[in-house]
mmCIF file of C-alpha atoms in Angstrom:
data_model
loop_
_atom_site.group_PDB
_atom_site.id
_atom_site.type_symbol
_atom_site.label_atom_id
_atom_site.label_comp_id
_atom_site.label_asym_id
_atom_site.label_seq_id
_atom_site.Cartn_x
_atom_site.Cartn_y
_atom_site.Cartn_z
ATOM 1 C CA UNK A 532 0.000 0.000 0.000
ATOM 2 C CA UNK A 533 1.448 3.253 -1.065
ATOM 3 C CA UNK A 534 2.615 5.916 1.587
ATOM 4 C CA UNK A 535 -0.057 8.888 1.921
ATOM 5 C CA UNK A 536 1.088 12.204 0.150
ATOM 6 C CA UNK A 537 1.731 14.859 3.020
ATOM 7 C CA UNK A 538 -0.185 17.817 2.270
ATOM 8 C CA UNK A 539 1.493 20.734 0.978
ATOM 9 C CA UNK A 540 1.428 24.216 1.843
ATOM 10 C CA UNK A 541 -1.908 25.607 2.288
ATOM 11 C CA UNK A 542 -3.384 28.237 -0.411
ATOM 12 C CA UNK A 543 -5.043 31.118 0.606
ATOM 13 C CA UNK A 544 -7.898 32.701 -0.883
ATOM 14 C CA UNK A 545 -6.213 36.129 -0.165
ATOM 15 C CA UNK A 546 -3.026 37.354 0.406
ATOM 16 C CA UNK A 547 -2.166 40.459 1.486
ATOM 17 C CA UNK A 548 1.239 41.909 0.703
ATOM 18 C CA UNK A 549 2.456 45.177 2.033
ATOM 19 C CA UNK A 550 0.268 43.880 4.974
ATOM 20 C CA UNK A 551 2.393 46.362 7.031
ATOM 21 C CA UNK A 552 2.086 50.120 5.037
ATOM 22 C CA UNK A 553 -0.298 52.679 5.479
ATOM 23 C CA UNK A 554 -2.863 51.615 2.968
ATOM 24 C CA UNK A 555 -2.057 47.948 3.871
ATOM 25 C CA UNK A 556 -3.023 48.683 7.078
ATOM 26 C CA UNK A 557 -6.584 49.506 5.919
ATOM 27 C CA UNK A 558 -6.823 46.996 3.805
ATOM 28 C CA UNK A 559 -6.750 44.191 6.568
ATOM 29 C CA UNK A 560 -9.461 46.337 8.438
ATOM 30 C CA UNK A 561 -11.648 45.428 4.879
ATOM 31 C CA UNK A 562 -10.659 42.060 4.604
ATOM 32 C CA UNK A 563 -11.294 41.209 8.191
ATOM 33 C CA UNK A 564 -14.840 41.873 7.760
ATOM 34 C CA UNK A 565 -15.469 39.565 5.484
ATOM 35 C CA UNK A 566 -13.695 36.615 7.115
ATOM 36 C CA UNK A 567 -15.621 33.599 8.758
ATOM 37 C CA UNK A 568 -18.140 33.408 10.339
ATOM 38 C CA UNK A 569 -19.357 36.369 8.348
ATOM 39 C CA UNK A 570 -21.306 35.344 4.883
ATOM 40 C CA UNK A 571 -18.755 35.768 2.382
ATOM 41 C CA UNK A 572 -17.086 33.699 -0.568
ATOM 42 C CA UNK A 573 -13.332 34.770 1.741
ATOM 43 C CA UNK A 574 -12.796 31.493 3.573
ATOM 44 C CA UNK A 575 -8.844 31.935 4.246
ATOM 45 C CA UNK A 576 -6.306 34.999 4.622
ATOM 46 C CA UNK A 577 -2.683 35.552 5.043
ATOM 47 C CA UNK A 578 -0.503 38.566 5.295
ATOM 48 C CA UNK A 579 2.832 38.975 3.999
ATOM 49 C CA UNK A 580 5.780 41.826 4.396
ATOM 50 C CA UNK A 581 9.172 42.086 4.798
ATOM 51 C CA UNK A 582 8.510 42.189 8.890
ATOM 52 C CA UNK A 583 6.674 39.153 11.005
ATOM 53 C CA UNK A 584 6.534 41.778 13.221
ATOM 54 C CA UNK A 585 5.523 45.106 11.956
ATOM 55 C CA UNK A 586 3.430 42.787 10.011
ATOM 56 C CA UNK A 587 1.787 41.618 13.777
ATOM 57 C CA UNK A 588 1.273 45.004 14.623
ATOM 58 C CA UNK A 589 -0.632 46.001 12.031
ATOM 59 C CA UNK A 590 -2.962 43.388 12.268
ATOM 60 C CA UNK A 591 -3.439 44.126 15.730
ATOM 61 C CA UNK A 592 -4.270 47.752 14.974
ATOM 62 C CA UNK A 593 -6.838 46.272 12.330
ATOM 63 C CA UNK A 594 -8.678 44.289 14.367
ATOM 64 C CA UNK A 595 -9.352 46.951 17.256
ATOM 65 C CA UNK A 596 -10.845 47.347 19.835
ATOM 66 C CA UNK A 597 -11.100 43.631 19.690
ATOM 67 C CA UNK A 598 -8.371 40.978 19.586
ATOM 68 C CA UNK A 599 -6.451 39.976 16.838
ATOM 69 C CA UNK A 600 -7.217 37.080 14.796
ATOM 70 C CA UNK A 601 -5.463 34.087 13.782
ATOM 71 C CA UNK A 602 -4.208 34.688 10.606
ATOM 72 C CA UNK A 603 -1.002 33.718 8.950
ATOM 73 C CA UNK A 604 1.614 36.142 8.395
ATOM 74 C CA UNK A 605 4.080 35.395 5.426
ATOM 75 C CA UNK A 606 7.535 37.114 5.451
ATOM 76 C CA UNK A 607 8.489 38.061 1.945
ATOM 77 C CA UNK A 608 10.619 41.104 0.231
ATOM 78 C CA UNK A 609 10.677 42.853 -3.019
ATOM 79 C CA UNK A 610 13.927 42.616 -3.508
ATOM 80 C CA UNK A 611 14.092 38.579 -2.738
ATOM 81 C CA UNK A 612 12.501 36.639 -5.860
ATOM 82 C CA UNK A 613 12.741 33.146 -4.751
ATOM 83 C CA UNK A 614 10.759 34.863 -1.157
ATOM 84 C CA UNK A 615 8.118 36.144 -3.757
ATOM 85 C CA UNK A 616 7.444 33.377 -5.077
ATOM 86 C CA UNK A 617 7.012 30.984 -2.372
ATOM 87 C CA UNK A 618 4.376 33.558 -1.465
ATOM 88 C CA UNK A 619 2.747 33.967 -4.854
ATOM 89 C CA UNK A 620 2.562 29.656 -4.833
ATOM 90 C CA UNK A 621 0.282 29.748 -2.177
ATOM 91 C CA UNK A 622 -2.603 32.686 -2.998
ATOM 92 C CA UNK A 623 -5.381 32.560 -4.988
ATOM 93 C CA UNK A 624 -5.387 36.500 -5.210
ATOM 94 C CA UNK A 625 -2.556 38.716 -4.034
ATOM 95 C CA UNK A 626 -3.246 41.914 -3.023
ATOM 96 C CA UNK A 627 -0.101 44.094 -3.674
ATOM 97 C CA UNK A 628 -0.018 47.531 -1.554
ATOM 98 C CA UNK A 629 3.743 47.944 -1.590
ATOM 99 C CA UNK A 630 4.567 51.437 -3.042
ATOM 100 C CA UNK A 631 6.395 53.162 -5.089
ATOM 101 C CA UNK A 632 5.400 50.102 -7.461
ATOM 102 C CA UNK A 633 7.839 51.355 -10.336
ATOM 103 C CA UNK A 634 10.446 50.568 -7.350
ATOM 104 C CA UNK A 635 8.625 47.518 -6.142
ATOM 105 C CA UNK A 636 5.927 46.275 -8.111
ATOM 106 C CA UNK A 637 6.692 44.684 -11.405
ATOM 107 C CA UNK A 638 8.470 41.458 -9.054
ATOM 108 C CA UNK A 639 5.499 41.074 -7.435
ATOM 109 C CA UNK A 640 3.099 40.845 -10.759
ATOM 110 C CA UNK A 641 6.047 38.586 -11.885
ATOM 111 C CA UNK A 642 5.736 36.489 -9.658
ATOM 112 C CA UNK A 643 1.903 36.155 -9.187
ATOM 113 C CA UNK A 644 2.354 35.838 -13.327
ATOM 114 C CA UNK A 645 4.650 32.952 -13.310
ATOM 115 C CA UNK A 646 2.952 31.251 -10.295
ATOM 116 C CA UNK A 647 -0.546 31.789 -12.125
ATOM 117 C CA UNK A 648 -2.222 33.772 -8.869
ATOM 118 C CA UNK A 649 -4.305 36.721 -9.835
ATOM 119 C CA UNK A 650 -2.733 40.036 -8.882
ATOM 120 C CA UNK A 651 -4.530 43.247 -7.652
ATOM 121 C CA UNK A 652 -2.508 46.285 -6.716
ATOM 122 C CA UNK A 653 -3.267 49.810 -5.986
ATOM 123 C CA UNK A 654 -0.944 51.666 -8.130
ATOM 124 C CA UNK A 655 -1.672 54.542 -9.794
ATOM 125 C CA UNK A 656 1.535 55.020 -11.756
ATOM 126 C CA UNK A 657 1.235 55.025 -15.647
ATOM 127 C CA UNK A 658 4.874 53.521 -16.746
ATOM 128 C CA UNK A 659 4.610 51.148 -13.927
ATOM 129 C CA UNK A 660 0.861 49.695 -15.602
ATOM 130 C CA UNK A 661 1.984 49.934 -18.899
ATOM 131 C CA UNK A 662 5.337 48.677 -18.957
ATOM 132 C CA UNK A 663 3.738 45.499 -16.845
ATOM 133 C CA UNK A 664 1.378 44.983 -19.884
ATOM 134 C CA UNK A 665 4.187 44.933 -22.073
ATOM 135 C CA UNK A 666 6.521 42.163 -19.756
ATOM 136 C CA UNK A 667 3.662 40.297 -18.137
ATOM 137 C CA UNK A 668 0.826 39.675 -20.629
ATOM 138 C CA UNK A 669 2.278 36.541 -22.469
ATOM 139 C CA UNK A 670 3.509 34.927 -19.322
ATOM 140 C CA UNK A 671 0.221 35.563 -17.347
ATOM 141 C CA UNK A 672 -2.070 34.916 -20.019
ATOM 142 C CA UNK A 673 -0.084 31.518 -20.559
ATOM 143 C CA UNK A 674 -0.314 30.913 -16.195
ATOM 144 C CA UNK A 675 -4.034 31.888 -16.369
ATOM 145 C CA UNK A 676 -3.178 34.960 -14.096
ATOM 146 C CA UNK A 677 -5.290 38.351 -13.694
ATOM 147 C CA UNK A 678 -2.937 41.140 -13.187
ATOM 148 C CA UNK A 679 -5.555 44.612 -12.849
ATOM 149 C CA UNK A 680 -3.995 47.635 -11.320
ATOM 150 C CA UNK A 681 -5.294 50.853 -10.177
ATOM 151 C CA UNK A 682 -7.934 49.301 -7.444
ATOM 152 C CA UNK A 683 -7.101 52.064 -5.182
ATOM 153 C CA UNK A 684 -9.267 54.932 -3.818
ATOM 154 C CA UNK A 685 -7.894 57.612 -6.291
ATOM 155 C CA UNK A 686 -8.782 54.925 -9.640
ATOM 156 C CA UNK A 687 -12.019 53.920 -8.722
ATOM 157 C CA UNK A 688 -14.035 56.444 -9.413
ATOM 158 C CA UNK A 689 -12.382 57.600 -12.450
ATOM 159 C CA UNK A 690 -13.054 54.105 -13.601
ATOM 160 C CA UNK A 691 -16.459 54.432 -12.497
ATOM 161 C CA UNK A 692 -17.493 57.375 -14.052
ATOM 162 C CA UNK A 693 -15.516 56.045 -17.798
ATOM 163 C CA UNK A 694 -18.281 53.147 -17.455
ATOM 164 C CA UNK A 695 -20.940 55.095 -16.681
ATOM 165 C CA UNK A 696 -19.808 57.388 -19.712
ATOM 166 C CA UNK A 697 -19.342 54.901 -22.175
ATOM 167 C CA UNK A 698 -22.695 53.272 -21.537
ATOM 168 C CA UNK A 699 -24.564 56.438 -22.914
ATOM 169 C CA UNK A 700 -23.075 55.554 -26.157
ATOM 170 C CA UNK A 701 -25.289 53.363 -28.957
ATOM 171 C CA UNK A 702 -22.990 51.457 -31.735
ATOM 172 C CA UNK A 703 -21.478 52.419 -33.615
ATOM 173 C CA UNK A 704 -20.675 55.970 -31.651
ATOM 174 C CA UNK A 705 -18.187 55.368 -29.229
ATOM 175 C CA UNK A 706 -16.288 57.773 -27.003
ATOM 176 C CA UNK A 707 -12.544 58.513 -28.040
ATOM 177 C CA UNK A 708 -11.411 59.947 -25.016
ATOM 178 C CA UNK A 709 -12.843 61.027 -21.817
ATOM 179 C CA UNK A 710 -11.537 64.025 -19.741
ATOM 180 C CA UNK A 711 -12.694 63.091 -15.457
ATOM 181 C CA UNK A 712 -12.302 65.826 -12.874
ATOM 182 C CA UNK A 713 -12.699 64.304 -9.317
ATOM 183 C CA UNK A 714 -12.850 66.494 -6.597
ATOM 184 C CA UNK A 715 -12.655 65.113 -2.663
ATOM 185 C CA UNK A 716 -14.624 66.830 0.186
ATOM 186 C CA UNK A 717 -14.278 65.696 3.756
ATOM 187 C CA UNK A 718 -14.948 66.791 7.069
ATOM 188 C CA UNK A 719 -11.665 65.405 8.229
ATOM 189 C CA UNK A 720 -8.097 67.130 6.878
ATOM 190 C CA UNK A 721 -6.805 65.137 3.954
ATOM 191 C CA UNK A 722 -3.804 63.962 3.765
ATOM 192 C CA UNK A 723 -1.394 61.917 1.651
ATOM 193 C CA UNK A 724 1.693 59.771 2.613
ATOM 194 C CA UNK A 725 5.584 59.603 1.791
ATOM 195 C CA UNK A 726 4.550 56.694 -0.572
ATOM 196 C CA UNK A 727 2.535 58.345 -2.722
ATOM 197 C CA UNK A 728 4.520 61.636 -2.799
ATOM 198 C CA UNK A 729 7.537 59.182 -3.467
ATOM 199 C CA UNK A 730 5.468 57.756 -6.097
ATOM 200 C CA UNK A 731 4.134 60.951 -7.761
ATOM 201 C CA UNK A 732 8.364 62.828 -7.702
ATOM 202 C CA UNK A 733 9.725 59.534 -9.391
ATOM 203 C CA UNK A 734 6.887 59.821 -11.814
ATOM 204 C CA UNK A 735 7.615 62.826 -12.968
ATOM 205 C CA UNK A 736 11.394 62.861 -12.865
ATOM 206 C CA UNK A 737 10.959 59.498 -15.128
ATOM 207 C CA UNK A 738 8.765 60.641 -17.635
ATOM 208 C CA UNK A 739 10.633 60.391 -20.425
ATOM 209 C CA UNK A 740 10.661 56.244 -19.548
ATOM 210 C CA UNK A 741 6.798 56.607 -19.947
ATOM 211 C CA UNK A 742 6.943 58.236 -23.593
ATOM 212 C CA UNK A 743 9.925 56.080 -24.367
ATOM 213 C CA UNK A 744 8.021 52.966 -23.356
ATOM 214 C CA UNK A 745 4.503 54.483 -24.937
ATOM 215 C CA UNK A 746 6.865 54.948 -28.320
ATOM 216 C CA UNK A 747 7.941 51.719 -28.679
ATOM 217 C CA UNK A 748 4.643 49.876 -28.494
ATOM 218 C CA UNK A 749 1.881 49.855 -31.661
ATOM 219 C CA UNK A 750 -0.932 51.925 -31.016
ATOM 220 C CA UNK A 751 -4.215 50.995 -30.573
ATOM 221 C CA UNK A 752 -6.600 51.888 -33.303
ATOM 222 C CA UNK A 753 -9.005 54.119 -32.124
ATOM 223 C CA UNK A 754 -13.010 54.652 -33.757
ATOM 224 C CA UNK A 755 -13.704 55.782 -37.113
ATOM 225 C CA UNK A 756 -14.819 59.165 -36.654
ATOM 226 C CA UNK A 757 -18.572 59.639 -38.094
ATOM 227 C CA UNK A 758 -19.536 62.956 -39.422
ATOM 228 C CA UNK A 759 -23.385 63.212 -39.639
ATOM 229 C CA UNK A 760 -24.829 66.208 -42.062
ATOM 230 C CA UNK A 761 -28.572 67.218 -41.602
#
């Protein structure tokens, strides 16, 4: 009689990575809401930084007033493939909140690409999208991965408001560009953090990769334009 197969490392549903940052932070408030025994297709979570311990922390802050849960925290790094990986192997979906993502982010989507996980991140940082489209789309349309950026606060309702705009259009009219304007009102001060100022000064001081990058790929074609005379 053969020897039973040990059973290998478990696969979450989620992952969080960049469990530890300020939006990360938030994030785990989210995702512990939908966690057992609440109704929700999220059966199992794990967290995963650079730090077990800063990692710790911010699940703790999460989770109050009340106690912490038991979730599984992953130690992983940017800057260590074979850490990202291991990581990627074992989620279903990988949330990626680790900022500035043109510093950070394309090993992540690499990874999740290779390892076929679907990959959600929050960035809102053109050359880091595009040029991730241009590395990634064989490899994680071969792996069966999802790679989708800009799921942050400041996409969302851009995105939102380009659906609602293109679904006032009747074939064959279609929209060739749409100009948004969002503007954010709160009782509370707004404020930003070092990662996305970091983000939006290496942006700028590296746009020149952007057109570079933007040259070098074919352009999509774009509508006929219809003239109508009455």
């Amino acid at each position: 009689m053969a020897a039973p197969v040990p059973p290998g490392p478990e696969v979450f549903d989620v992952v969080i990575f960049g469990a530890s940052g300020f939006t990360g932070k938030y994030v785990i408030r989210e995702a512990l809401k939908f966690l057992p025994p609440n109704a929700s297709p999220l059966r199992t979570l794990a967290l995963a930084g650079r730090s077990r311990d800063r990692v710790a922390a911010a699940l703790r802050w999460a989770a109050a007033p009340g106690p912490a849960p038991d979730v599984p925290i992953l130690v992983a790094d940017a800057s260590d493939p074979a850490s990202l990986a291991a990581v990627a192997a074992r989620a279903r979906v990988l949330l990626s909140c680790a900022g500035p993502f043109r510093l950070h982010g394309r090993q992540v989507a690499a990874a999740c690409a290779e390892a076929g996980a679907d990959c959600l991140d929050i960035s809102g940082e053109p050359e880091f999208m595009e040029r991730v489209e241009a590395d990634l789309h064989e490899v994680a349309a071969r792996n069966g991965s999802l790679i989708v950026s800009a799921c942050g606060f400041d996409s969302i309702p851009a995105e939102l408001g380009f659906l609602f705009n293109s679904r006032q259009w009747k074939p064959p009219s279609a929209p060739l560009s749409v100009v948004a304007y969002v503007n954010l009102e709160s009782d509370r001060k707004i404020v930003g953090n070092f990662g996305t100022f970091q983000s939006a000064v290496l942006g700028v001081a590296n746009a020149s990769e952007l057109q570079a990058l933007r040259r070098s790929r074919p352009r999509p074609a774009k509508p006929k334009k219809i003239v109508a005379y009455s």
